[in-house]
Short mmCIF file of C-alpha atoms and ligand atoms in Angstrom, two decimals:
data_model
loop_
_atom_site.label_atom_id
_atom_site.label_comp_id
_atom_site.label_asym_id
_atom_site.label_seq_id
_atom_site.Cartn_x
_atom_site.Cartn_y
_atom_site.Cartn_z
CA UNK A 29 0.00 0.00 0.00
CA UNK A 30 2.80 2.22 0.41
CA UNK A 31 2.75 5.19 -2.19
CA UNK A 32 -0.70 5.11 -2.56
CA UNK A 33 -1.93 8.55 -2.88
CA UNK A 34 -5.49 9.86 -2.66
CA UNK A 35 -5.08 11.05 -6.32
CA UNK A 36 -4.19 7.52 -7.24
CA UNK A 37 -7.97 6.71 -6.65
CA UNK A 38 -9.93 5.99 -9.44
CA UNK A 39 -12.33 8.59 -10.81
CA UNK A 40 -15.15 6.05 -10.06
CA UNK A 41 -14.39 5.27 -7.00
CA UNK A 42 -17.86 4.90 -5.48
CA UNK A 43 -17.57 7.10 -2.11
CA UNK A 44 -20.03 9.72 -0.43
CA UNK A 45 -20.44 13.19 -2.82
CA UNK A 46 -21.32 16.17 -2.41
CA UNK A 47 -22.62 18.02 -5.03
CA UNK A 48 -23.07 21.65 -5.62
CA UNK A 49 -24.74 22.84 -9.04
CA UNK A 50 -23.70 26.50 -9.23
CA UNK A 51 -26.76 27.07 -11.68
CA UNK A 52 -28.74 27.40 -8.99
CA UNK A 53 -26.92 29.53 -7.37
CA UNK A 54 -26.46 31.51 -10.85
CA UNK A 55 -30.50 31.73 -10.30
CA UNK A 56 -31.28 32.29 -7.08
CA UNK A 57 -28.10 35.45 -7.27
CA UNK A 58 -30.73 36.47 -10.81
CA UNK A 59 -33.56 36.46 -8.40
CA UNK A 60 -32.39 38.33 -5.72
CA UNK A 61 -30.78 41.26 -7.52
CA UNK A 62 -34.41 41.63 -9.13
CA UNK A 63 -35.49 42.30 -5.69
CA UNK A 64 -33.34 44.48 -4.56
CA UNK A 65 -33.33 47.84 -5.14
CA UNK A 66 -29.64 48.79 -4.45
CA UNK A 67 -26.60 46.93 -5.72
CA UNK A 68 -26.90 43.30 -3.82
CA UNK A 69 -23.73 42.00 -1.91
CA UNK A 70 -22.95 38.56 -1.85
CA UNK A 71 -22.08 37.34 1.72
CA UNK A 72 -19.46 34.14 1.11
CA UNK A 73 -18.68 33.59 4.87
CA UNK A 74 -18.29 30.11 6.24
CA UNK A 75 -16.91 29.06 2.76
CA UNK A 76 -19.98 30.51 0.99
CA UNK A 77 -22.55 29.05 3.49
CA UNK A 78 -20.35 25.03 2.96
CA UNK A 79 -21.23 25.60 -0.64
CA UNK A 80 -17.60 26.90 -1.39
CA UNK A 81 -16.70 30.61 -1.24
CA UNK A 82 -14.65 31.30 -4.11
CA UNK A 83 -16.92 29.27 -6.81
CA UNK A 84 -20.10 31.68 -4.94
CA UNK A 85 -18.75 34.83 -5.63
CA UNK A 86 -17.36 34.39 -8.96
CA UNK A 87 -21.24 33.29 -9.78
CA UNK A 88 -22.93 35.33 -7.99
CA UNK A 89 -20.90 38.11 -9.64
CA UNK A 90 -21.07 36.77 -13.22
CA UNK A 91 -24.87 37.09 -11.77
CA UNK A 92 -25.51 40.53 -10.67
CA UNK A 93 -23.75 40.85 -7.45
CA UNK A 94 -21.28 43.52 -7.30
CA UNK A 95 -19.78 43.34 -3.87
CA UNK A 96 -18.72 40.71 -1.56
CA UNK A 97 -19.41 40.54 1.72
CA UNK A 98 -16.79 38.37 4.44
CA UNK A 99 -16.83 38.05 8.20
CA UNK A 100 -12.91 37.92 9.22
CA UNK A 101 -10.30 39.47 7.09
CA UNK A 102 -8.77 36.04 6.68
CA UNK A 103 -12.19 35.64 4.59
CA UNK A 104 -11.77 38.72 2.82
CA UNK A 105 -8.14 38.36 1.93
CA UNK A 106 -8.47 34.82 0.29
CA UNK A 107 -11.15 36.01 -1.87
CA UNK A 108 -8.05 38.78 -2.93
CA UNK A 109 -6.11 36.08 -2.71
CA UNK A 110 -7.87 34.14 -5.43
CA UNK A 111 -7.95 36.91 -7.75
CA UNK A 112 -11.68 38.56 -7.26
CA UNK A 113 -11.04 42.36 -7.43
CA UNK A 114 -14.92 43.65 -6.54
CA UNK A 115 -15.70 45.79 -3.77
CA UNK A 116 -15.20 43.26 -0.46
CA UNK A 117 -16.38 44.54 2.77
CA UNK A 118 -15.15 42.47 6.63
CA UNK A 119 -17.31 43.31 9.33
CA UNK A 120 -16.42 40.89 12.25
CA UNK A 121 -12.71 41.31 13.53
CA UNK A 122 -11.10 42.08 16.71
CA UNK A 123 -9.60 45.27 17.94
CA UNK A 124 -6.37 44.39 16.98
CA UNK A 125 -6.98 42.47 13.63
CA UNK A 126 -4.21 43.93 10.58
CA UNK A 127 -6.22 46.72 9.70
CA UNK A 128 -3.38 47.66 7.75
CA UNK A 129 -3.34 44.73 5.41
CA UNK A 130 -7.30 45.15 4.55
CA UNK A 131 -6.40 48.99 3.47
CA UNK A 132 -3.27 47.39 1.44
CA UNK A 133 -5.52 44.88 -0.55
CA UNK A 134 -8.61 47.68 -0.82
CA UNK A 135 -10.82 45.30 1.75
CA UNK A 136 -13.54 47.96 3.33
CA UNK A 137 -14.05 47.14 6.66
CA UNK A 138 -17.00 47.98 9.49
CA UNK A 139 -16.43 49.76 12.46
CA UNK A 140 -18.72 48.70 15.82
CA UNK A 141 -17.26 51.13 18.19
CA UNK A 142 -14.72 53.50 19.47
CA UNK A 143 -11.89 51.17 19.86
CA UNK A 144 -12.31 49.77 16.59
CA UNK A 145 -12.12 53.79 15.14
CA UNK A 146 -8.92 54.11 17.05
CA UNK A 147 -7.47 51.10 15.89
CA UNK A 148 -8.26 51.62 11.96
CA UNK A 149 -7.34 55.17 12.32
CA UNK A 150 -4.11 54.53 13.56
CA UNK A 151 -3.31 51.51 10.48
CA UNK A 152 -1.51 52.41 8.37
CA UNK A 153 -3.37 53.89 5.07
CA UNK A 154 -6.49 55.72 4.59
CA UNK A 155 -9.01 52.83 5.58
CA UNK A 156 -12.93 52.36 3.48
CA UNK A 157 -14.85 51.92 6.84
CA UNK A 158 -18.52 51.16 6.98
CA UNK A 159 -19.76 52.33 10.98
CA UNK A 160 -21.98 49.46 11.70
CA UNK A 161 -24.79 50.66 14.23
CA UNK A 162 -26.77 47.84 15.83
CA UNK A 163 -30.44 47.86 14.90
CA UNK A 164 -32.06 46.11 17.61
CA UNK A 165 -30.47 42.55 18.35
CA UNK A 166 -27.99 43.34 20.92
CA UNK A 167 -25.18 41.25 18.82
CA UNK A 168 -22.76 43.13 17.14
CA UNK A 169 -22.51 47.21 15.68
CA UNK A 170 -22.42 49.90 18.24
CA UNK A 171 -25.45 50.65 20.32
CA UNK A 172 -27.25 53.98 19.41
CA UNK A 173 -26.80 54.99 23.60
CA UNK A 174 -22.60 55.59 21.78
CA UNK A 175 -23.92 55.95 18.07
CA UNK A 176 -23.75 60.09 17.76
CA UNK A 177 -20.38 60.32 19.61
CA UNK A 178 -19.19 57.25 17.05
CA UNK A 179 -20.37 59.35 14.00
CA UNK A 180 -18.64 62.47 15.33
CA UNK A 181 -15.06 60.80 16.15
CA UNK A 182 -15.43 59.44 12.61
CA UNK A 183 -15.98 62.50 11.34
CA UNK A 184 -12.85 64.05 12.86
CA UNK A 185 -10.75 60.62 11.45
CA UNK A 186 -12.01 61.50 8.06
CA UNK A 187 -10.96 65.60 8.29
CA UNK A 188 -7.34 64.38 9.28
CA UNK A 189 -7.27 62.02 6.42
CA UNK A 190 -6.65 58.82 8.37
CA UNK A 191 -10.02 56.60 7.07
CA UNK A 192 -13.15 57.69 4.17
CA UNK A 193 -16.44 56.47 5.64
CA UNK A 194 -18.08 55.31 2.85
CA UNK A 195 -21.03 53.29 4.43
CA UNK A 196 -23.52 52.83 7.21
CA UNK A 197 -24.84 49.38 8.32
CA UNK A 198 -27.47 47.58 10.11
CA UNK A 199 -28.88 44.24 10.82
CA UNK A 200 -32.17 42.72 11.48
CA UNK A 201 -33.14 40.44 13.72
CA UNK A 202 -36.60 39.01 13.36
CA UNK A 203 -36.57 39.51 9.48
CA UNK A 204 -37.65 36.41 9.26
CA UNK A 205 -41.09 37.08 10.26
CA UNK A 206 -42.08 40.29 8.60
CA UNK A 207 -44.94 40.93 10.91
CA UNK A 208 -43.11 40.87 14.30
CA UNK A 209 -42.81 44.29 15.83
CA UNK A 210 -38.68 44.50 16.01
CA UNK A 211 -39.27 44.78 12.35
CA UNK A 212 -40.25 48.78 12.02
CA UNK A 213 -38.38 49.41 15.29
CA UNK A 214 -35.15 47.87 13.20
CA UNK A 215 -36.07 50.06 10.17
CA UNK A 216 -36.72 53.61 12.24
CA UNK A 217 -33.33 52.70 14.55
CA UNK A 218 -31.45 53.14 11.23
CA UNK A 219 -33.02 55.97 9.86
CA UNK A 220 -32.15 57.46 12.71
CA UNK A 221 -28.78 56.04 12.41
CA UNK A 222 -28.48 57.69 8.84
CA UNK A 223 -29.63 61.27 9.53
CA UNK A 224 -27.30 61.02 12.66
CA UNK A 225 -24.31 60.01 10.67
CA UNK A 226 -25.40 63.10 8.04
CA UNK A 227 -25.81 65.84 10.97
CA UNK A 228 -21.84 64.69 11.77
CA UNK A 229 -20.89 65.65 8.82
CA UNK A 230 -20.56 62.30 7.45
CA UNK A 231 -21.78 61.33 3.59
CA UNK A 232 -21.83 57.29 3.51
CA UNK A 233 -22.49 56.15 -0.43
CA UNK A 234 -23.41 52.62 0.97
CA UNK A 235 -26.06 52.12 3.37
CA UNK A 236 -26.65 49.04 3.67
CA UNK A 237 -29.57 47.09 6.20
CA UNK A 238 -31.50 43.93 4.67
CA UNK A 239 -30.27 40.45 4.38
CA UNK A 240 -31.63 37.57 2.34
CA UNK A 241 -35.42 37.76 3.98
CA UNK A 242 -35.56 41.77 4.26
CA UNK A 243 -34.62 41.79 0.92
CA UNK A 244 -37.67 39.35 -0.78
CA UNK A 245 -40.10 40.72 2.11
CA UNK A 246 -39.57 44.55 2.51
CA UNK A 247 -37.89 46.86 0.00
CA UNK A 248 -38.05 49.85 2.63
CA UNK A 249 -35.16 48.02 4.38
CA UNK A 250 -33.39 48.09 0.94
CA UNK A 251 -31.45 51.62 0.79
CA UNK A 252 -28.49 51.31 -1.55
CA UNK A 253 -27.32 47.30 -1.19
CA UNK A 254 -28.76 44.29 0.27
CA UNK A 255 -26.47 41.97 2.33
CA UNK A 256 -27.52 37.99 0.93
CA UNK A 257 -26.23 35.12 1.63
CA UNK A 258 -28.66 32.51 2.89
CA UNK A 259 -30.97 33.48 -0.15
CA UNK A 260 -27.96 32.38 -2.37
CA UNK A 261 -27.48 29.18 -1.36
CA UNK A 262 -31.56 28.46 -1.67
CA UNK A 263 -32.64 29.66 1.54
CA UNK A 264 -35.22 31.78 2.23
CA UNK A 265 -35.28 32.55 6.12
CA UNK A 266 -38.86 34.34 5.29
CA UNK A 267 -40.36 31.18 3.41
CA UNK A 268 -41.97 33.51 1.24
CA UNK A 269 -39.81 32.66 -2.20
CA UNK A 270 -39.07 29.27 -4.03
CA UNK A 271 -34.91 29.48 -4.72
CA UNK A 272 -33.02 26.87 -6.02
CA UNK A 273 -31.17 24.41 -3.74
CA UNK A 274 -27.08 23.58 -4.87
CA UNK A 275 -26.47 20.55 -2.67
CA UNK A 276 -26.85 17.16 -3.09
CA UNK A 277 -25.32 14.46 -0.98
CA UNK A 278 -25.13 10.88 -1.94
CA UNK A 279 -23.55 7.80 -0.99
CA UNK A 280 -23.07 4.39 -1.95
CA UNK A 281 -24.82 1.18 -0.12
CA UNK A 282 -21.93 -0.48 1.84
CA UNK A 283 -24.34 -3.53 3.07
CA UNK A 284 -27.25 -4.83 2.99
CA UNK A 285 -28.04 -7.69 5.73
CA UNK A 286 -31.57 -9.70 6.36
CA UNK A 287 -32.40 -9.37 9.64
CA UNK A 288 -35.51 -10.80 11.87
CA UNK A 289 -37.97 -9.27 13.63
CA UNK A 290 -37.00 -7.67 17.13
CA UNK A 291 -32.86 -6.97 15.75
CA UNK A 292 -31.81 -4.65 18.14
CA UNK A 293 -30.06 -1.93 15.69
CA UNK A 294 -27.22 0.53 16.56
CA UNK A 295 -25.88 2.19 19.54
CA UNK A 296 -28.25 1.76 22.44
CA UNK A 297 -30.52 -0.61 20.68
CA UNK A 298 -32.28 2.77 20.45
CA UNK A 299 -34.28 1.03 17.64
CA UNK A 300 -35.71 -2.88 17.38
CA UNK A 301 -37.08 -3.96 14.10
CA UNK A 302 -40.85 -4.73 14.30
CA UNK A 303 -40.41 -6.93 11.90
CA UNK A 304 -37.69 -9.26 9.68
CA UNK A 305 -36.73 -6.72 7.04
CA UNK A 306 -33.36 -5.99 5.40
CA UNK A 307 -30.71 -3.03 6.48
CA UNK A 308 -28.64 -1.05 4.40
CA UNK A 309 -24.75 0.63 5.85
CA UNK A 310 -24.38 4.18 4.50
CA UNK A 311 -20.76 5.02 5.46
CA UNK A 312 -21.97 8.92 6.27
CA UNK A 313 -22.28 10.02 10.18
CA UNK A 314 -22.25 13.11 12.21
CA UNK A 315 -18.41 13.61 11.67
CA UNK A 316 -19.85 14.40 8.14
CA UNK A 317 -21.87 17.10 9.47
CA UNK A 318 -25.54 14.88 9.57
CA UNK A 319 -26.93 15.93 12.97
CA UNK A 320 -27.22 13.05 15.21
CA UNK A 321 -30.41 14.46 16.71
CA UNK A 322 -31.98 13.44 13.03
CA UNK A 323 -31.64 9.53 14.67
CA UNK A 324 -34.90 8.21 14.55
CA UNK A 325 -36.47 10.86 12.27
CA UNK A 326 -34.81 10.94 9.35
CA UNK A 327 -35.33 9.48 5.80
CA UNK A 328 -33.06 9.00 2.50
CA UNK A 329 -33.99 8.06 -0.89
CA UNK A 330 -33.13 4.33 -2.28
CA UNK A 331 -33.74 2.97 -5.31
CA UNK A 332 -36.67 5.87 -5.83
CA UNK A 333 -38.50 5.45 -2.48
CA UNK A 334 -38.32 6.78 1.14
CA UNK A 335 -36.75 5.06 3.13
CA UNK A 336 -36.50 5.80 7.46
CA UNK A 337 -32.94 5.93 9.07
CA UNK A 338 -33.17 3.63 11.96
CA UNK A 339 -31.49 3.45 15.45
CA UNK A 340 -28.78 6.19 16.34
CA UNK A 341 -26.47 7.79 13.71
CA UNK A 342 -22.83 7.22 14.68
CA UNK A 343 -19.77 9.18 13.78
CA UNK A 344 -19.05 7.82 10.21
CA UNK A 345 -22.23 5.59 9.53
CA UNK A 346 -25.99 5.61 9.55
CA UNK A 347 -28.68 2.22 9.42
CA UNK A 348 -31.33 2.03 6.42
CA UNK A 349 -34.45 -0.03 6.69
CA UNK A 350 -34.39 -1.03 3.42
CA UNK A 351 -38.01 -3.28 3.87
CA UNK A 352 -38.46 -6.59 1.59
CA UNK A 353 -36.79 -5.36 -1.78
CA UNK A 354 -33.36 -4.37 -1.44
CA UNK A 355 -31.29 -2.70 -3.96
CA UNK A 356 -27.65 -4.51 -3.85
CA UNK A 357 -24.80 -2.97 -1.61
CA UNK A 358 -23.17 -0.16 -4.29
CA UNK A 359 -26.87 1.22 -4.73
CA UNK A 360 -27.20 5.35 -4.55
CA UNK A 361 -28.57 6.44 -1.39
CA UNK A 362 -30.01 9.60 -1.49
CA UNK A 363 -29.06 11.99 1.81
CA UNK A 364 -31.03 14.93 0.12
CA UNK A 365 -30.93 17.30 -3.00
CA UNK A 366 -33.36 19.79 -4.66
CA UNK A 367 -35.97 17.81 -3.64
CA UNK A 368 -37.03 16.93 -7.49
CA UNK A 369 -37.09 13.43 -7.38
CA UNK A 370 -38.45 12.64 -4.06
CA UNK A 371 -35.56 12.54 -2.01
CA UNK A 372 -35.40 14.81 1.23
CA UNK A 373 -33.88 18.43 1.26
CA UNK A 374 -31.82 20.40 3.46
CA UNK A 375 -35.00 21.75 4.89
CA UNK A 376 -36.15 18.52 5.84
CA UNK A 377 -33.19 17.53 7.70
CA UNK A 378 -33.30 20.88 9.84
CA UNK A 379 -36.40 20.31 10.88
CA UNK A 380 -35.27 16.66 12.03
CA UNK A 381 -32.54 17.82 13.47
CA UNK A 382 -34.29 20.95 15.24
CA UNK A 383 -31.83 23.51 13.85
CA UNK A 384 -32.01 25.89 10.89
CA UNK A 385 -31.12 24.89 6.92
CA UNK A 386 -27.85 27.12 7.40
CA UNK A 387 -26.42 24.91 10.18
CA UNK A 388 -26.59 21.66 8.06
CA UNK A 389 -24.81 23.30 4.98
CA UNK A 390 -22.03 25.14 6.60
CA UNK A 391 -21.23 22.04 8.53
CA UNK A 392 -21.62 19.62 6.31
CA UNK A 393 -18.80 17.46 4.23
CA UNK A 394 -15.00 17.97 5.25
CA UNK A 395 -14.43 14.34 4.25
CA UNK A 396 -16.71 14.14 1.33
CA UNK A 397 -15.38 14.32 -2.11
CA UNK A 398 -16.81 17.36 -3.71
CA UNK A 399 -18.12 17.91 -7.01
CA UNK A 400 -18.66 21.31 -8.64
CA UNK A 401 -21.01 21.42 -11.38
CA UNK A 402 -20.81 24.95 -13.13
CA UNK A 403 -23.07 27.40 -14.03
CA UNK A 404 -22.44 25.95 -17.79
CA UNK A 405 -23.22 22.57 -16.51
CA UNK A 406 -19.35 21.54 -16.72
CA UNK A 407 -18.57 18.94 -14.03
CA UNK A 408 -15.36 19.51 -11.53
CA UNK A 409 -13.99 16.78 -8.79
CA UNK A 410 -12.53 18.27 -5.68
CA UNK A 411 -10.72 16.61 -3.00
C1 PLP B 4 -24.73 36.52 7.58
C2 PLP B 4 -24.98 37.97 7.46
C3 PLP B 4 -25.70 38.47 6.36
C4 PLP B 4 -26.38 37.56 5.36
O1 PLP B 4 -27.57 37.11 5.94
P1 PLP B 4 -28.53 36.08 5.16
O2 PLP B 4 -29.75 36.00 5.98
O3 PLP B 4 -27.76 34.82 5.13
O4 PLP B 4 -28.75 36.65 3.81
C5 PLP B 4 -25.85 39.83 6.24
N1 PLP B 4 -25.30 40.67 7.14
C6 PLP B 4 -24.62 40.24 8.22
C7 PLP B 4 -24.06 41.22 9.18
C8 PLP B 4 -24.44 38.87 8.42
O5 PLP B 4 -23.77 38.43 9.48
#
C-alpha cells in the first residue's frame, strides 16, 4: 500500500459526494438582484454558506452581485487572494486584527465602536470603513446609547485624512417574520442612524440594512445594497420565495443484511425492528456534518423510495431499513438534494434535526469528495 496517494484513486471510486450545481446559485443570485433595489452583496462567509466561497462569488458576480461581503479578514483576503477584485467589505474582527493589510488589498471594513475607530485610524493607510450601528439585536454594531459620539469621532478621522467612511450598516433580527414588531423598530433605529451620521458631517455612499429575507419581504429596508447570503445558497429565512437548492449528498450502499424481527439496531438498541426486514450501511455520520439528533427521524432516498434511518447515527455511519426489496450494496442512497425526485432536502433535515437549513450546509462534508457542477453545466472533482 505504500505510495498510494489519494489522487491515485480511481475517478469512479464509489464514495459519499457532495454536489453543488452552481446554476442554482447563478438563479437564485438572478432572483435576488431583481429584488433588490440597491446593488446586492454577496455574503461568502463560512466558505460561501459550505457551498464553497470562491466558486459563490465568482457566480454570484457573473450574476448581478457587485460586492462581496466576508466576516474575518482572513475571509476577505483569500477572496483577494484568489484573484476577485470587486468591492469586499469584513465586518467581524477584533480590535487588533491587521487593519493595515485590509487597506493594502482595498478590503472595506466595518467599524462597531470607538476602539475599533482608534485602531483603523491609527493603520496604516487611509481605511474604506462602513460604521456598523446595531439595529435592535444586541449582537454586534455599536449601540445607538454611543452611536452620535461614534459618527462624530469618525468625522474628525475623516478631516485628518486617516479613514473615508463610505457606508452605514445595520442588521435585522426578526426579518424572518415580517410581521413581528422588532421589524419597524429595526427600520426607524437606522433611519435614525443615517440622519445622525449626516448631521456629523458624514456622507456614507453605501447604506446598507437587509439580508436575504428583508430583501424578498420589505424593500423599505433596501437603501443602496442588500447583504444575501442565505438566499444564495436556496434559503429563504422568510419562506416567502421558491430558490433553487445547490447541494446534493449521496452515498453508496456499503451492506445490505436480512435481519428478523425484534434486531436490536445501533448504539443503544435505540431502535428494534418490528419486523424481519433488510438493512442497508451508509458510510456517512455526524463527523460528516448529519446531525445526530436526526436519529430516529430521518429518511433518505433508495432505489426511488423513502426510506427511514433507523437506530442512532454514529460518527461515520448511519442504518437504512431497506423493507423486503433491497437494492444490492453499491446502490445510490439519497441523503437529500433539490428535492425533485423525491428525495429529502436540506430543509427537511433541519427540521429533524431541530436547527435551521444554514447549520446543516455550513457544517456539512470535510471528508466528502466534492463535485462542482458549473453554471455551464461543466462537471469539476474536488478533494
Ligand atoms: C450573515 C450575514 C448576512 C447575510 O444574511 P442572510 O440572511 O444569510 O442573507 C448579512 N449581514 C450580516 C451582518 C451577516 O452576518
Amino acid at each position: 500500500m505504500s505510495g498510494l496517494a489519494v489522487r491515485d484513486l480511481p475517478e469512479t471510486a464509489s464514495t459519499p459526494v457532495l454536489e453543488i450545481d452552481l446554476s442554482a446559485v447563478a438563479d437564485n443570485t438572478r432572483l435576488l438582484a431583481g429584488r433588490a433595489s440597491g446593488e446586492l452583496m454577496a455574503v461568502v462567509k463560512a466558505d460561501g454558506f459550505g457551498h464553497g466561497a470562491l466558486d459563490v462569488a465568482r457566480t454570484a458576480l457573473a450574476n448581478g452581485a457587485t460586492w462581496l461581503g466576508a466576516t474575518s479578514l482572513l475571509e476577505a483576503l483569500r477572496l483577494r487572494d484568489a484573484g476577485l477584485t470587486a468591492p469586499v467589505l469584513s465586518w467581524l474582527n477584533p480590535v487588533d486584527a491587521d487593519f493595515g493589510t485590509a487597506v493594502a488589498h482595498g478590503i472595506d471594513v466595518a467599524v462597531p465602536g470607538l476602539e475599533h475607530l482608534a485602531a483603523v485610524a491609527a493603520a496604516p493607510g487611509r481605511a474604506r470603513v462602513h460604521l456598523h450601528v446595531d439595529a435592535g439585536m444586541a449582537r454586534d454594531g455599536a449601540s445607538p446609547s454611543l452611536w452620535p459620539q461614534l459618527c462624530r469621532s469618525a468625522r474628525r478621522a475623516e478631516q485628518r485624512g486617516e479613514l473615508d467612511v463610505v457606508g452605514v450598516m445595520g442588521h435585522l433580527g426578526c426579518a424572518e417574520d415580517p410581521g413581528d414588531p422588532c421589524n419597524p423598530a429595526g427600520r426607524l433605529r437606522f433611519a435614525w442612524a443615517l440622519e445622525t451620521a449626516r448631521a456629523a458631517g458624514l456622507r456614507p455612499a453605501h447604506r446598507h440594512l437587509a439580508a436575504t429575507a428583508a430583501t424578498l419581504t420589505d424593500p423599505r429596508t433596501h437603501h443602496t445594497m442588500s447583504r444575501v447570503g442565505a438566499g444564495l445558497v436556496g434559503i429563504d429565512p422568510s419562506g416567502t420565495t421558491v430558490l433553487r437548492r445547490p447541494m446534493r449528498l449521496t452515498a453508496p450502499l456499503v451492506t445490505v443484511r436480512r435481519v428478523r424481527a425484534g434486531t436490536p439496531v445501533g448504539y443503544g438498541h435505540a431502535h428494534v425492528t418490528a419486523a424481519s426486514t433488510h438493512l442497508g450501511l451508509v458510510p456517512l455520520g455526524y463527523a460528516d456534518g448529519l446531525p445526530r439528533l436526526a436519529s430516529g427521524r430521518a429518511e433518505v432516498l433508495v432505489a426511488g423510495r423513502r426510506r427511514p434511518v433507523v437506530g442512532r447515527l454514529s460518527m461515520d455511519q448511519l442504518v437504512v431499513d431497506l423493507g423486503d426489496l433491497p437494492p444490492a450494496p453499491g446502490a445510490t442512497v439519497t441523503l437529500f438534494g433539490p428535492g425533485d425526485d423525491g428525495e429529502p432536502t436540506v430543509a427537511d433535515w433541519a427540521r429533524w434535526a431541530e436547527t435551521i437549513e444554514h447549520e446543516i450546509v455550513t457544517g456539512l462534508g470535510h471528508r466528502v469528495t466534492r463535485r462542482v457542477r458549473t453554471a455551464g453545466a461543466h462537471l469539476r472533482s474536488l478533494s
